[in-house]
Amino acid sequence: MGGGHAHRATSGIDRIEVGATARVALLAGLGVALVATLVGLVVWWPPGDVADQAAESGGPAAQFAADGVTFPSGEVVSVAPRCPGKGLPDGSGCSTLEVEVEGEDLTVQVAVPPEVLDSGVAEGDQVELLRTPTPDAVDGAEASYSYFATDRDGTMLWLLLFFVIVVVAIARWRGLFALFGLAFGGLVIWWWVLPALLDGAPGVGVALTGASMIMFVVLYTTHGFSLRTSTALAGTLLGILLTAGLGVIAIGNAHLTGISDEAGAILATFGELDFQALLGCALVIAGLGVLNDVTITQASAVWELRAASPGASRTEIFNRAMRIGRDHIASTIYTIVFAYVGTALILLMVLRVYDRPLIDLLSTEQLAEEVVRTLVTSIGLVLAVPVTTGLAALIASPRPHEVGT
């Protein structure tokens, strides 16, 4: 075919026709996005380990514990019953654990909050202790021990293995590639996004760059190199831009500080950070998963509809795909809202017992931040559905003889 005629896409559905102009426009746009992403990675690349730099300069938030404090593990050898009607133990011998310290010929008794005993800690369980040298210690021989945490590594390990087995067994190679994409996304956030933010890089810029890099790798590794995947990627990137822009406007208009809990207050001691920009970054990252879900679904829906009806007009394909998209929007909105309710259940219970109307509590920093986060990400994914569907309908052309080419 000539340059002005349609060419077949290598998306796995042989009947799909893609016009040369649409193909070039799509790939050129993604090329620009990729270049911008790489530039962002270079410009905001952190100069080194920010935590190490803070430790060297004596920064207040760089150390987790005081000098000399260690965290040895131990095995519970006996459990004293909970003190009825009391909070922390008063030294009477109840609400305590007797722990044999690993690597030391030593058994210590440590007080624990009553809820630790209520969680079911029993003999044979592993716990982590906090060992603090005493001021008059000689060669570190004398120290005090206290309870720090229960060892949960075993549980998390078998859950992780079970998750991997289930994903690979059911989704097979596609599931394996999805796990690879998930691991890559985690590495990008831990090794680039967080250090860049701690180094003072702009939060929204870092979010857009990191999210773009993650989506480029995740979508192509999970769904393969095709124009269908490229269309979904374009829709995802546009959805990310919409979410980021709306988030910046909403955060400023609501006068949110970005510091709503103890973790934010601790981070505020680290240095001069723009917490409103950090909240904007959080909004973008929070919406990545569901945004990717709806865009790949809509792109796939358009491709399948076009394969089933190669002569249908773009408008007809768009309308059919949007019927699918509306159902997906409804279910995804439920997912976002109930996911927040699940993670914030304790906070919501506290608000429920307050002697104030809920509408008055919505303006509190902690609750307003989550409401804004939920609404912004929801609006972003809703807008991404028609955007992605429209892009896909434009790119997946009717058959040439149907449009006079």
mmCIF file of C-alpha atoms in Angstrom:
data_model
loop_
_atom_site.group_PDB
_atom_site.id
_atom_site.type_symbol
_atom_site.label_atom_id
_atom_site.label_comp_id
_atom_site.label_asym_id
_atom_site.label_seq_id
_atom_site.Cartn_x
_atom_site.Cartn_y
_atom_site.Cartn_z
ATOM 1 C CA MET A 1 0.000 0.000 0.000
ATOM 2 C CA GLY A 2 1.082 3.597 -0.506
ATOM 3 C CA GLY A 3 1.925 6.041 2.232
ATOM 4 C CA GLY A 4 -1.596 7.449 2.347
ATOM 5 C CA HIS A 5 -3.267 4.062 2.697
ATOM 6 C CA ALA A 6 -3.949 2.050 5.798
ATOM 7 C CA HIS A 7 -1.450 -0.477 7.067
ATOM 8 C CA ARG A 8 -2.051 -3.524 9.175
ATOM 9 C CA ALA A 9 -1.143 -3.311 12.876
ATOM 10 C CA THR A 10 0.970 -6.079 14.379
ATOM 11 C CA SER A 11 -1.291 -6.287 17.448
ATOM 12 C CA GLY A 12 -2.283 -9.929 17.088
ATOM 13 C CA ILE A 13 -5.653 -9.166 15.478
ATOM 14 C CA ASP A 14 -4.905 -9.342 11.786
ATOM 15 C CA ARG A 15 -8.115 -7.694 10.651
ATOM 16 C CA ILE A 16 -7.362 -4.375 12.373
ATOM 17 C CA GLU A 17 -6.349 -1.569 10.008
ATOM 18 C CA VAL A 18 -4.290 1.391 11.206
ATOM 19 C CA GLY A 19 -3.814 4.456 9.057
ATOM 20 C CA ALA A 20 -0.267 5.644 8.481
ATOM 21 C CA THR A 21 -1.055 9.116 9.842
ATOM 22 C CA ALA A 22 -2.588 7.721 13.034
ATOM 23 C CA ARG A 23 0.338 5.351 13.517
ATOM 24 C CA VAL A 24 2.925 8.112 13.111
ATOM 25 C CA ALA A 25 1.041 10.539 15.372
ATOM 26 C CA LEU A 26 0.665 7.959 18.146
ATOM 27 C CA LEU A 27 4.267 6.783 18.087
ATOM 28 C CA ALA A 28 5.602 10.330 17.757
ATOM 29 C CA GLY A 29 3.596 11.433 20.769
ATOM 30 C CA LEU A 30 4.865 8.498 22.831
ATOM 31 C CA GLY A 31 8.390 9.249 21.636
ATOM 32 C CA VAL A 32 8.115 12.807 22.937
ATOM 33 C CA ALA A 33 6.767 11.493 26.247
ATOM 34 C CA LEU A 34 9.654 9.028 26.528
ATOM 35 C CA VAL A 35 12.251 11.729 25.845
ATOM 36 C CA ALA A 36 10.625 14.000 28.449
ATOM 37 C CA THR A 37 10.670 11.119 30.923
ATOM 38 C CA LEU A 38 14.360 10.400 30.361
ATOM 39 C CA VAL A 39 15.174 14.109 30.695
ATOM 40 C CA GLY A 40 13.265 14.205 33.997
ATOM 41 C CA LEU A 41 15.154 11.165 35.254
ATOM 42 C CA VAL A 42 18.482 12.827 34.506
ATOM 43 C CA VAL A 43 17.599 16.326 35.742
ATOM 44 C CA TRP A 44 16.111 15.146 39.041
ATOM 45 C CA TRP A 45 18.467 12.220 39.593
ATOM 46 C CA PRO A 46 19.404 12.420 43.294
ATOM 47 C CA PRO A 47 23.129 13.050 43.906
ATOM 48 C CA GLY A 48 23.439 10.086 46.269
ATOM 49 C CA ASP A 49 21.778 8.327 49.165
ATOM 50 C CA VAL A 50 19.954 11.203 50.831
ATOM 51 C CA ALA A 51 19.667 9.309 54.112
ATOM 52 C CA ASP A 52 23.417 8.685 54.189
ATOM 53 C CA GLN A 53 24.097 12.345 53.468
ATOM 54 C CA ALA A 54 21.848 13.379 56.330
ATOM 55 C CA ALA A 55 23.555 10.926 58.672
ATOM 56 C CA GLU A 56 26.961 12.335 57.769
ATOM 57 C CA SER A 57 25.752 15.865 58.450
ATOM 58 C CA GLY A 58 24.063 14.891 61.699
ATOM 59 C CA GLY A 59 20.540 15.438 60.429
ATOM 60 C CA PRO A 60 17.863 14.867 63.102
ATOM 61 C CA ALA A 61 15.772 12.426 61.075
ATOM 62 C CA ALA A 62 18.638 10.410 59.608
ATOM 63 C CA GLN A 63 18.988 7.996 62.520
ATOM 64 C CA PHE A 64 16.300 5.515 63.470
ATOM 65 C CA ALA A 65 17.749 4.934 66.952
ATOM 66 C CA ALA A 66 20.449 6.354 69.194
ATOM 67 C CA ASP A 67 24.068 5.263 68.916
ATOM 68 C CA GLY A 68 24.679 1.837 70.408
ATOM 69 C CA VAL A 69 21.045 0.738 70.230
ATOM 70 C CA THR A 70 20.566 -2.618 68.469
ATOM 71 C CA PHE A 71 17.602 -4.794 67.584
ATOM 72 C CA PRO A 72 18.317 -8.446 68.447
ATOM 73 C CA SER A 73 15.778 -11.186 67.817
ATOM 74 C CA GLY A 74 14.611 -13.675 70.376
ATOM 75 C CA GLU A 75 12.259 -16.594 70.987
ATOM 76 C CA VAL A 76 9.367 -16.333 73.430
ATOM 77 C CA VAL A 77 9.766 -18.965 76.158
ATOM 78 C CA SER A 78 6.849 -17.929 78.368
ATOM 79 C CA VAL A 79 3.925 -15.500 78.372
ATOM 80 C CA ALA A 80 2.515 -13.844 81.491
ATOM 81 C CA PRO A 81 -1.232 -13.160 81.314
ATOM 82 C CA ARG A 82 -2.570 -9.712 80.599
ATOM 83 C CA CYS A 83 -3.167 -7.355 83.513
ATOM 84 C CA PRO A 84 -6.963 -6.954 83.691
ATOM 85 C CA GLY A 85 -8.151 -3.396 83.515
ATOM 86 C CA LYS A 86 -4.679 -1.933 83.033
ATOM 87 C CA GLY A 87 -2.792 -0.389 80.176
ATOM 88 C CA LEU A 88 0.952 -0.906 80.138
ATOM 89 C CA PRO A 89 2.314 -3.316 82.761
ATOM 90 C CA ASP A 90 3.070 -1.844 86.163
ATOM 91 C CA GLY A 91 5.928 -4.212 86.982
ATOM 92 C CA SER A 92 3.779 -6.743 88.835
ATOM 93 C CA GLY A 93 4.780 -9.570 86.491
ATOM 94 C CA CYS A 94 1.773 -9.633 84.188
ATOM 95 C CA SER A 95 1.543 -8.563 80.532
ATOM 96 C CA THR A 96 5.157 -9.583 79.956
ATOM 97 C CA LEU A 97 7.108 -11.923 77.717
ATOM 98 C CA GLU A 98 10.109 -13.975 78.717
ATOM 99 C CA VAL A 99 12.421 -14.015 75.716
ATOM 100 C CA GLU A 100 15.591 -15.983 75.010
ATOM 101 C CA VAL A 101 17.879 -13.590 73.130
ATOM 102 C CA GLU A 102 19.503 -15.063 70.010
ATOM 103 C CA GLY A 103 23.293 -15.062 69.990
ATOM 104 C CA GLU A 104 23.460 -14.410 73.722
ATOM 105 C CA ASP A 105 23.275 -16.720 76.708
ATOM 106 C CA LEU A 106 20.532 -14.584 78.140
ATOM 107 C CA THR A 107 16.829 -14.698 78.900
ATOM 108 C CA VAL A 108 15.073 -11.407 79.559
ATOM 109 C CA GLN A 109 11.607 -10.365 80.649
ATOM 110 C CA VAL A 110 10.062 -7.521 78.661
ATOM 111 C CA ALA A 111 6.819 -5.643 79.194
ATOM 112 C CA VAL A 112 4.402 -5.507 76.278
ATOM 113 C CA PRO A 113 1.181 -3.587 75.614
ATOM 114 C CA PRO A 114 -1.902 -5.693 76.348
ATOM 115 C CA GLU A 115 -2.885 -5.711 72.670
ATOM 116 C CA VAL A 116 0.289 -7.659 71.855
ATOM 117 C CA LEU A 117 -0.925 -10.486 74.062
ATOM 118 C CA ASP A 118 -4.408 -10.163 72.585
ATOM 119 C CA SER A 119 -2.903 -10.735 69.119
ATOM 120 C CA GLY A 120 -2.048 -14.296 70.141
ATOM 121 C CA VAL A 121 1.705 -14.156 70.788
ATOM 122 C CA ALA A 122 2.665 -17.502 72.323
ATOM 123 C CA GLU A 123 5.654 -19.626 73.286
ATOM 124 C CA GLY A 124 7.930 -20.333 70.329
ATOM 125 C CA ASP A 125 7.091 -17.117 68.465
ATOM 126 C CA GLN A 126 9.890 -14.812 67.357
ATOM 127 C CA VAL A 127 10.032 -11.203 68.527
ATOM 128 C CA GLU A 128 12.377 -8.306 67.936
ATOM 129 C CA LEU A 129 13.830 -6.547 70.966
ATOM 130 C CA LEU A 130 15.342 -3.123 71.473
ATOM 131 C CA ARG A 131 18.673 -3.350 73.296
ATOM 132 C CA THR A 132 19.803 -0.088 74.897
ATOM 133 C CA PRO A 133 23.239 0.145 76.560
ATOM 134 C CA THR A 134 23.137 1.560 80.057
ATOM 135 C CA PRO A 135 25.224 4.668 80.776
ATOM 136 C CA ASP A 136 27.604 2.746 83.038
ATOM 137 C CA ALA A 137 27.936 -0.227 80.674
ATOM 138 C CA VAL A 138 31.378 -1.793 80.440
ATOM 139 C CA ASP A 139 32.272 -2.996 76.944
ATOM 140 C CA GLY A 140 28.590 -3.192 76.174
ATOM 141 C CA ALA A 141 28.052 -5.988 78.721
ATOM 142 C CA GLU A 142 25.190 -4.271 80.503
ATOM 143 C CA ALA A 143 22.060 -3.222 78.668
ATOM 144 C CA SER A 144 18.319 -2.927 79.077
ATOM 145 C CA TYR A 145 15.894 -4.779 76.813
ATOM 146 C CA SER A 146 12.405 -3.826 75.712
ATOM 147 C CA TYR A 147 9.853 -5.161 73.251
ATOM 148 C CA PHE A 148 10.040 -3.635 69.766
ATOM 149 C CA ALA A 149 7.981 -5.791 67.382
ATOM 150 C CA THR A 150 6.696 -9.256 66.647
ATOM 151 C CA ASP A 151 8.536 -11.068 63.859
ATOM 152 C CA ARG A 152 6.061 -11.374 60.982
ATOM 153 C CA ASP A 153 8.518 -12.228 58.217
ATOM 154 C CA GLY A 154 7.320 -15.830 57.984
ATOM 155 C CA THR A 155 3.706 -14.848 57.393
ATOM 156 C CA MET A 156 4.573 -12.229 54.802
ATOM 157 C CA LEU A 157 6.901 -14.653 53.017
ATOM 158 C CA TRP A 158 4.311 -17.405 52.587
ATOM 159 C CA LEU A 159 1.699 -14.852 51.528
ATOM 160 C CA LEU A 160 4.107 -13.490 48.923
ATOM 161 C CA LEU A 161 4.903 -16.971 47.619
ATOM 162 C CA PHE A 162 1.211 -17.873 47.523
ATOM 163 C CA PHE A 163 0.478 -14.638 45.635
ATOM 164 C CA VAL A 164 3.178 -15.384 43.054
ATOM 165 C CA ILE A 165 2.003 -18.998 42.635
ATOM 166 C CA VAL A 166 -1.643 -17.978 42.174
ATOM 167 C CA VAL A 167 -0.800 -15.218 39.678
ATOM 168 C CA VAL A 168 1.511 -17.401 37.589
ATOM 169 C CA ALA A 169 -0.779 -20.448 37.734
ATOM 170 C CA ILE A 170 -3.824 -18.533 36.517
ATOM 171 C CA ALA A 171 -2.376 -15.745 34.368
ATOM 172 C CA ARG A 172 0.709 -17.752 33.254
ATOM 173 C CA TRP A 173 3.243 -15.767 31.216
ATOM 174 C CA ARG A 174 1.104 -12.639 31.345
ATOM 175 C CA GLY A 175 1.001 -12.890 35.123
ATOM 176 C CA LEU A 176 4.771 -13.430 35.285
ATOM 177 C CA PHE A 177 5.379 -10.316 33.209
ATOM 178 C CA ALA A 178 2.941 -8.402 35.446
ATOM 179 C CA LEU A 179 4.974 -9.432 38.489
ATOM 180 C CA PHE A 180 8.099 -8.205 36.746
ATOM 181 C CA GLY A 181 6.406 -4.876 36.063
ATOM 182 C CA LEU A 182 5.292 -4.646 39.690
ATOM 183 C CA ALA A 183 8.836 -5.274 40.892
ATOM 184 C CA PHE A 184 10.185 -2.673 38.465
ATOM 185 C CA GLY A 185 7.647 -0.119 39.684
ATOM 186 C CA GLY A 186 8.655 -0.760 43.277
ATOM 187 C CA LEU A 187 12.327 -0.265 42.416
ATOM 188 C CA VAL A 188 11.614 3.011 40.611
ATOM 189 C CA ILE A 189 9.686 4.366 43.594
ATOM 190 C CA TRP A 190 12.208 3.192 46.241
ATOM 191 C CA TRP A 191 15.458 3.977 44.418
ATOM 192 C CA TRP A 192 14.491 7.080 42.411
ATOM 193 C CA VAL A 193 11.178 8.704 43.366
ATOM 194 C CA LEU A 194 11.725 8.755 47.138
ATOM 195 C CA PRO A 195 15.392 9.897 47.014
ATOM 196 C CA ALA A 196 14.521 12.564 44.445
ATOM 197 C CA LEU A 197 11.717 13.879 46.652
ATOM 198 C CA LEU A 198 13.986 13.869 49.712
ATOM 199 C CA ASP A 199 16.551 15.788 47.672
ATOM 200 C CA GLY A 200 14.005 18.557 47.122
ATOM 201 C CA ALA A 201 12.943 17.834 43.516
ATOM 202 C CA PRO A 202 9.440 19.113 42.585
ATOM 203 C CA GLY A 203 6.853 16.596 43.709
ATOM 204 C CA VAL A 204 4.532 16.726 40.692
ATOM 205 C CA GLY A 205 7.451 16.637 38.231
ATOM 206 C CA VAL A 206 8.930 13.611 39.989
ATOM 207 C CA ALA A 207 5.513 11.934 40.031
ATOM 208 C CA LEU A 208 4.951 12.475 36.316
ATOM 209 C CA THR A 209 8.444 11.248 35.454
ATOM 210 C CA GLY A 210 8.348 8.199 37.710
ATOM 211 C CA ALA A 211 4.799 7.251 36.720
ATOM 212 C CA SER A 212 5.639 7.602 33.030
ATOM 213 C CA MET A 213 8.723 5.407 33.331
ATOM 214 C CA ILE A 214 6.779 2.774 35.256
ATOM 215 C CA MET A 215 3.952 2.737 32.726
ATOM 216 C CA PHE A 216 6.290 2.482 29.729
ATOM 217 C CA VAL A 217 7.906 -0.638 31.177
ATOM 218 C CA VAL A 218 4.857 -2.193 32.835
ATOM 219 C CA LEU A 219 2.495 -1.937 29.876
ATOM 220 C CA TYR A 220 4.915 -3.170 27.233
ATOM 221 C CA THR A 221 6.327 -6.023 29.333
ATOM 222 C CA THR A 222 2.884 -7.167 30.459
ATOM 223 C CA HIS A 223 0.866 -6.696 27.265
ATOM 224 C CA GLY A 224 3.536 -6.808 24.567
ATOM 225 C CA PHE A 225 4.692 -4.314 21.941
ATOM 226 C CA SER A 226 1.674 -3.422 19.803
ATOM 227 C CA LEU A 227 -0.337 -0.428 18.695
ATOM 228 C CA ARG A 228 -3.104 -1.533 21.017
ATOM 229 C CA THR A 229 -0.734 -1.359 23.993
ATOM 230 C CA SER A 230 0.663 1.933 22.719
ATOM 231 C CA THR A 231 -2.861 3.359 22.584
ATOM 232 C CA ALA A 232 -3.487 2.261 26.175
ATOM 233 C CA LEU A 233 -0.172 3.818 27.184
ATOM 234 C CA ALA A 234 -1.093 7.121 25.541
ATOM 235 C CA GLY A 235 -4.429 7.113 27.353
ATOM 236 C CA THR A 236 -2.680 6.323 30.639
ATOM 237 C CA LEU A 237 -0.191 9.177 30.238
ATOM 238 C CA LEU A 238 -2.999 11.628 29.435
ATOM 239 C CA GLY A 239 -4.893 10.359 32.489
ATOM 240 C CA ILE A 240 -1.810 10.916 34.642
ATOM 241 C CA LEU A 241 -1.532 14.499 33.363
ATOM 242 C CA LEU A 242 -5.207 15.150 34.093
ATOM 243 C CA THR A 243 -4.891 13.689 37.595
ATOM 244 C CA ALA A 244 -1.762 15.721 38.355
ATOM 245 C CA GLY A 245 -3.273 18.973 37.101
ATOM 246 C CA LEU A 246 -6.526 18.496 38.980
ATOM 247 C CA GLY A 247 -4.611 17.468 42.104
ATOM 248 C CA VAL A 248 -2.510 20.633 42.114
ATOM 249 C CA ILE A 249 -5.642 22.789 41.774
ATOM 250 C CA ALA A 250 -7.562 20.891 44.479
ATOM 251 C CA ILE A 251 -4.691 20.866 46.998
ATOM 252 C CA GLY A 252 -4.148 24.597 46.625
ATOM 253 C CA ASN A 253 -7.851 25.414 46.715
ATOM 254 C CA ALA A 254 -8.405 23.293 49.851
ATOM 255 C CA HIS A 255 -5.294 24.751 51.535
ATOM 256 C CA LEU A 256 -4.072 21.279 52.454
ATOM 257 C CA THR A 257 -0.701 21.256 54.199
ATOM 258 C CA GLY A 258 0.282 17.708 53.252
ATOM 259 C CA ILE A 259 1.121 16.894 56.898
ATOM 260 C CA SER A 260 -1.738 14.892 58.358
ATOM 261 C CA ASP A 261 -0.065 12.368 60.655
ATOM 262 C CA GLU A 262 2.986 11.669 62.779
ATOM 263 C CA ALA A 263 5.008 10.417 59.797
ATOM 264 C CA GLY A 264 4.614 13.774 58.068
ATOM 265 C CA ALA A 265 5.655 15.609 61.215
ATOM 266 C CA ILE A 266 8.782 13.461 61.487
ATOM 267 C CA LEU A 267 9.638 14.039 57.836
ATOM 268 C CA ALA A 268 9.224 17.779 58.362
ATOM 269 C CA THR A 269 12.314 17.681 60.609
ATOM 270 C CA PHE A 270 14.398 16.271 57.774
ATOM 271 C CA GLY A 271 14.689 19.489 55.839
ATOM 272 C CA GLU A 272 12.848 22.045 53.735
ATOM 273 C CA LEU A 273 10.290 19.947 51.855
ATOM 274 C CA ASP A 274 7.223 21.116 49.952
ATOM 275 C CA PHE A 275 4.561 18.908 51.502
ATOM 276 C CA GLN A 276 1.812 20.169 49.216
ATOM 277 C CA ALA A 277 3.930 19.036 46.257
ATOM 278 C CA LEU A 278 4.513 15.698 48.003
ATOM 279 C CA LEU A 279 0.758 15.283 48.366
ATOM 280 C CA GLY A 280 0.393 15.988 44.646
ATOM 281 C CA CYS A 281 2.944 13.270 43.958
ATOM 282 C CA ALA A 282 1.000 10.873 46.177
ATOM 283 C CA LEU A 283 -2.194 11.590 44.239
ATOM 284 C CA VAL A 284 -0.566 10.625 40.944
ATOM 285 C CA ILE A 285 0.975 7.421 42.290
ATOM 286 C CA ALA A 286 -2.243 6.430 44.080
ATOM 287 C CA GLY A 287 -4.143 6.448 40.793
ATOM 288 C CA LEU A 288 -1.641 4.511 38.676
ATOM 289 C CA GLY A 289 -3.039 1.030 39.208
ATOM 290 C CA VAL A 290 -6.694 1.697 38.453
ATOM 291 C CA LEU A 291 -5.778 4.127 35.679
ATOM 292 C CA ASN A 292 -3.725 1.473 33.917
ATOM 293 C CA ASP A 293 -6.559 -1.000 34.415
ATOM 294 C CA VAL A 294 -9.222 1.093 32.699
ATOM 295 C CA THR A 295 -7.028 2.255 29.810
ATOM 296 C CA ILE A 296 -5.821 -1.212 28.810
ATOM 297 C CA THR A 297 -9.395 -2.507 29.096
ATOM 298 C CA GLN A 298 -10.781 0.238 26.856
ATOM 299 C CA ALA A 299 -8.033 -0.148 24.261
ATOM 300 C CA SER A 300 -8.606 -3.909 24.175
ATOM 301 C CA ALA A 301 -12.357 -3.412 23.934
ATOM 302 C CA VAL A 302 -12.003 -1.129 20.920
ATOM 303 C CA TRP A 303 -9.609 -3.531 19.202
ATOM 304 C CA GLU A 304 -11.947 -6.484 19.745
ATOM 305 C CA LEU A 305 -14.989 -4.528 18.593
ATOM 306 C CA ARG A 306 -13.137 -3.369 15.501
ATOM 307 C CA ALA A 307 -12.080 -6.956 14.734
ATOM 308 C CA ALA A 308 -15.705 -8.092 15.073
ATOM 309 C CA SER A 309 -17.057 -5.183 13.009
ATOM 310 C CA PRO A 310 -14.328 -4.090 10.577
ATOM 311 C CA GLY A 311 -16.729 -1.919 8.575
ATOM 312 C CA ALA A 312 -18.316 -0.057 11.505
ATOM 313 C CA SER A 313 -17.742 3.670 11.759
ATOM 314 C CA ARG A 314 -15.431 5.128 14.392
ATOM 315 C CA THR A 315 -18.429 6.726 16.136
ATOM 316 C CA GLU A 316 -20.213 3.395 16.368
ATOM 317 C CA ILE A 317 -17.122 1.660 17.764
ATOM 318 C CA PHE A 318 -16.635 4.471 20.285
ATOM 319 C CA ASN A 319 -20.223 4.239 21.511
ATOM 320 C CA ARG A 320 -20.045 0.458 21.892
ATOM 321 C CA ALA A 321 -16.754 0.634 23.781
ATOM 322 C CA MET A 322 -18.074 3.355 26.066
ATOM 323 C CA ARG A 323 -20.900 1.061 27.146
ATOM 324 C CA ILE A 324 -18.203 -1.297 28.385
ATOM 325 C CA GLY A 325 -16.302 1.616 29.883
ATOM 326 C CA ARG A 326 -19.289 2.849 31.896
ATOM 327 C CA ASP A 327 -19.634 -0.530 33.603
ATOM 328 C CA HIS A 328 -15.915 -0.535 34.301
ATOM 329 C CA ILE A 329 -16.053 2.988 35.719
ATOM 330 C CA ALA A 330 -18.789 2.022 38.158
ATOM 331 C CA SER A 331 -16.929 -1.016 39.498
ATOM 332 C CA THR A 332 -13.624 0.849 39.690
ATOM 333 C CA ILE A 333 -15.130 3.714 41.671
ATOM 334 C CA TYR A 334 -16.343 1.173 44.223
ATOM 335 C CA THR A 335 -12.834 -0.271 44.352
ATOM 336 C CA ILE A 336 -11.203 3.079 45.090
ATOM 337 C CA VAL A 337 -13.686 4.172 47.755
ATOM 338 C CA PHE A 338 -13.864 0.857 49.601
ATOM 339 C CA ALA A 339 -10.083 0.470 49.458
ATOM 340 C CA TYR A 340 -9.814 3.750 51.336
ATOM 341 C CA VAL A 341 -12.504 2.731 53.841
ATOM 342 C CA GLY A 342 -10.608 -0.479 54.542
ATOM 343 C CA THR A 343 -7.268 1.211 55.116
ATOM 344 C CA ALA A 344 -8.779 4.035 57.206
ATOM 345 C CA LEU A 345 -11.266 1.970 59.201
ATOM 346 C CA ILE A 346 -9.783 2.839 62.622
ATOM 347 C CA LEU A 347 -9.745 6.552 61.790
ATOM 348 C CA LEU A 348 -13.357 6.388 60.611
ATOM 349 C CA MET A 349 -14.350 4.598 63.832
ATOM 350 C CA VAL A 350 -12.732 7.383 65.866
ATOM 351 C CA LEU A 351 -14.605 9.984 63.833
ATOM 352 C CA ARG A 352 -17.815 8.017 64.329
ATOM 353 C CA VAL A 353 -17.636 8.282 68.121
ATOM 354 C CA TYR A 354 -16.824 12.005 68.096
ATOM 355 C CA ASP A 355 -19.666 14.202 69.284
ATOM 356 C CA ARG A 356 -19.639 16.235 66.071
ATOM 357 C CA PRO A 357 -21.456 15.849 62.739
ATOM 358 C CA LEU A 358 -19.480 14.113 60.020
ATOM 359 C CA ILE A 359 -19.868 17.103 57.699
ATOM 360 C CA ASP A 360 -17.962 19.218 60.239
ATOM 361 C CA LEU A 361 -15.122 16.693 60.455
ATOM 362 C CA LEU A 362 -14.607 16.540 56.694
ATOM 363 C CA SER A 363 -12.546 19.727 56.861
ATOM 364 C CA THR A 364 -9.954 18.238 59.224
ATOM 365 C CA GLU A 365 -6.574 17.835 57.545
ATOM 366 C CA GLN A 366 -6.432 14.064 57.865
ATOM 367 C CA LEU A 367 -9.896 13.347 56.479
ATOM 368 C CA ALA A 368 -9.937 16.131 53.881
ATOM 369 C CA GLU A 369 -6.638 14.889 52.454
ATOM 370 C CA GLU A 370 -8.060 11.418 51.875
ATOM 371 C CA VAL A 371 -11.304 12.773 50.432
ATOM 372 C CA VAL A 372 -9.360 14.929 47.971
ATOM 373 C CA ARG A 373 -7.087 11.987 47.104
ATOM 374 C CA THR A 374 -10.065 9.715 46.437
ATOM 375 C CA LEU A 375 -12.019 12.252 44.390
ATOM 376 C CA VAL A 376 -9.055 13.433 42.309
ATOM 377 C CA THR A 377 -7.933 9.907 41.381
ATOM 378 C CA SER A 378 -11.544 8.934 40.643
ATOM 379 C CA ILE A 379 -12.064 11.918 38.349
ATOM 380 C CA GLY A 380 -8.785 11.179 36.591
ATOM 381 C CA LEU A 381 -9.695 7.582 35.841
ATOM 382 C CA VAL A 382 -13.231 8.502 34.729
ATOM 383 C CA LEU A 383 -11.847 11.040 32.262
ATOM 384 C CA ALA A 384 -9.256 8.535 31.058
ATOM 385 C CA VAL A 385 -12.003 6.202 29.813
ATOM 386 C CA PRO A 386 -13.427 8.429 27.023
ATOM 387 C CA VAL A 387 -9.950 9.772 26.225
ATOM 388 C CA THR A 388 -8.494 6.297 25.710
ATOM 389 C CA THR A 389 -11.595 5.044 23.940
ATOM 390 C CA GLY A 390 -11.524 8.012 21.552
ATOM 391 C CA LEU A 391 -7.833 7.507 20.800
ATOM 392 C CA ALA A 392 -8.336 3.824 20.151
ATOM 393 C CA ALA A 393 -11.367 4.441 17.917
ATOM 394 C CA LEU A 394 -9.375 6.930 15.842
ATOM 395 C CA ILE A 395 -6.368 4.623 15.468
ATOM 396 C CA ALA A 396 -8.241 1.370 14.785
ATOM 397 C CA SER A 397 -9.582 2.362 11.357
ATOM 398 C CA PRO A 398 -12.443 0.793 9.412
ATOM 399 C CA ARG A 399 -11.350 -1.381 6.518
ATOM 400 C CA PRO A 400 -9.974 0.669 3.583
ATOM 401 C CA HIS A 401 -12.711 -0.292 1.138
ATOM 402 C CA GLU A 402 -15.273 0.887 3.662
ATOM 403 C CA VAL A 403 -13.785 4.384 3.864
ATOM 404 C CA GLY A 404 -12.886 4.818 0.206
ATOM 405 C CA THR A 405 -9.112 4.272 0.396
#
